């Protein structure tokens, strides 16, 4: 029985697991849509009722799934005692995500709380998509690349921050006397700098003086380089990863690296 | 006879095929232009007449080509019977494209239908460009890269979707009380999120509150990372592909110039 | 004498050549600035006079350089006769650029012509920058990458064109009934599509209907992929080029590839 | 004593150094925030007082640090004499940064100067972040890639400049007669060109004529290529760097884990 449920919920590649995952993903995406519909005012009572029913249905499904996952936690999160396994699952990342995703429905029955704020936790269901067994390897790879290039990204962030600050300061001194309402202080100026360096493009804070326009142009051109930098880093990371994985696939060994736990030649 | 037609229509590299392909591509691009001109109102009757004549001319050419392709289907789509070959061609991707591209002209003679809607199918002719034998290898490569990195793209899409949803929700709670008309509901908020993360930049929905601007800035900066991710993945895919193709070429024994990739003997 | 001039004008790395190139690049950039200043109306007569003097000075320098280059054409463009060398230089790419850059000044003395239109040719001087011996190898490499990936870029262009056309058509049918003035015909719609896919962001043609916004969002997201595609192709091209150049540097041979003329192992 | 201070200030990896660096980075970031808050007008006197106290506190810390760095300069910048070491530190890049960062506070006590202008030097503190020992290797690598690809970037810059100039000129001739106020001269036109090629997107200068829109569209599409070019160059640079570093690591004889790049023995 436990093994059967495990097969459905977790075993990668089995037919029942594929059907279950497809069903859950559909349910999650419909839930996201429902959360969006909930914010529309003056909805027809009929639609509101439908949304309530759908919400109740989803909660039942997700609650059953959560209980089943606790039930099979011995297999997914082995510990010495049954309680230990259950607790290990409940405090794992996805265990907490599962709990947070269903909690907002039960809270008003337990304590009195502002429903509006709590509802946002329903969005946590979306994290579940990243649990899909099929995409495990891919997500792991993307995550590895980001983690390995962490210090490169931090440096890029600091370089960008420096550029943002310097250009915001220069812009403030240049444009503040002419447009005191738009370049009121450094923070307005920073807002301009972010708009210029990213594709925001609201155009609500634009330079009017010639030096202001020259600074804008220079910042925008340097900004392209700053978009190119993380892209180049990510590219290099992926290529490095793929080539080392290819090597790994070719050489079948048993030695394991003490740092990352992966196989060595 | 059949071989001659085949040479003209399909044989890569032959002079007659090159002339034929150039003629067809020109005709397709002129057709696209004509479809565009058709949407201009109050065109001079002379121009309208010219467009009608050109359309009739194109249809005749494309119809003849379609019939000839059925005629030579024995060579391009070999099957046990002649009818089998014809059907295999007619239900192949490009067979259907060819049919859909000429159908809109004949439909009004067969059944009564809304011409305006049917006309859009004339755009299908454009797909024909991708059939050019010359670019077969390139398109195949681009397609291979996209297909091989499918799960990476799906993951990137889900990560982007999560970012869009979370930022749209936060923005809704922050900006809705101040600008209830612009951030009316989650869907307006999502529209803002897409504008911020992509180079849309309509600026019709912009934040006015300080937290709203801070969220915008953070989302825009993360957004650059999300542009960098698919770029890095595609780069890695192409490099992987090129290096494995180089290896294949080497394995096959034929000597290849390391500079231009062309075969030497 | 001839060798000395050759050293100054062409010999990469010599001190006199470095000084000469620095002088020419400065003169070209100042000329570009002068061309810009020329378009400002109501300039002070003093400034106009200065610009005229500077223009005359530049023309004299560039004319002398042009004559000297004809003089040393025996060394740079060897042919059987002196006249042959001179003609070979004059009809080479940079020979024509040099001529076109100085011609606009002499034309009014020869024939009567609209000066305004002819003046634009002065911009041709800018091409001279690409002749700098120092950057020869780099420009060659960038050019090689673009040429080798030509069919990939053409395919990307056609895919983008298809996306532009399909989205423009859909947008036209969706938005034309609501905003007949902005989405007047397919060409207005194409203008919207280009704005959406590139960082233009004028925001003068924006969708107002819900399906229009949904199409915009989808097109913008696909558009990111279309920005990623050429970037990935260029990355792959550069990496391929660098790695093959590295190999080339390591292996010193004499065989030459009959296709590209580069050394083989 | 000197060794102990050296450990805290400079020795990479030691616990005391980590705590010290965390403290300094926090202080720098808070200082940047304070500089920003300083530009807000009509701040409450209480907040102004707090900012003054914080500024005095920071100056004391940075001054002590500066003196300590002079004190340990024998270890960090060894020279024959103690004074030599001190001077070598004081005139090193980070020695100057440290001095400039604290100078603005002391200047008014020495000479009478415009405080507003001098204050901007407080921003120099930010450069200190790049001194963090942890990120030394990363910053070095980013710097190496940019320096090695210098001529590629210069070429890309010149190609972009040429495109900017040509498109600005064409646009000026096309749009000037219709919008003489917006496309007043080449420099206004250049401002449009920069807006079009970068994600600025202010939309204050937009074409209205059909040829103007066609030029815009073409420039924007070519512009994507110009964004792709530096990205591709940076990608190639990083990949080249990583692969050559991997080779170096292998050559040095120490075994390295192929997955995480860390040394094994």
mmCIF file of C-alpha atoms in Angstrom, chain A residues 175-185 188, chain D residues 41:
data_model
loop_
_atom_site.group_PDB
_atom_site.id
_atom_site.type_symbol
_atom_site.label_atom_id
_atom_site.label_comp_id
_atom_site.label_asym_id
_atom_site.label_seq_id
_atom_site.Cartn_x
_atom_site.Cartn_y
_atom_site.Cartn_z
ATOM 1 C CA UNK A 175 19.457 67.822 -13.355
ATOM 2 C CA UNK A 176 18.324 68.844 -9.853
ATOM 3 C CA UNK A 177 18.607 72.614 -10.484
ATOM 4 C CA UNK A 178 16.511 72.322 -13.678
ATOM 5 C CA UNK A 179 13.968 69.688 -12.649
ATOM 6 C CA UNK A 180 13.889 69.884 -8.828
ATOM 7 C CA UNK A 181 10.583 67.960 -8.766
ATOM 8 C CA UNK A 182 11.803 64.958 -10.776
ATOM 9 C CA UNK A 183 15.396 64.711 -9.529
ATOM 10 C CA UNK A 184 14.365 65.657 -5.989
ATOM 11 C CA UNK A 185 17.094 63.640 -4.228
ATOM 12 C CA UNK A 188 14.751 59.819 -7.381
ATOM 13 C CA UNK D 41 15.358 68.332 1.798
#
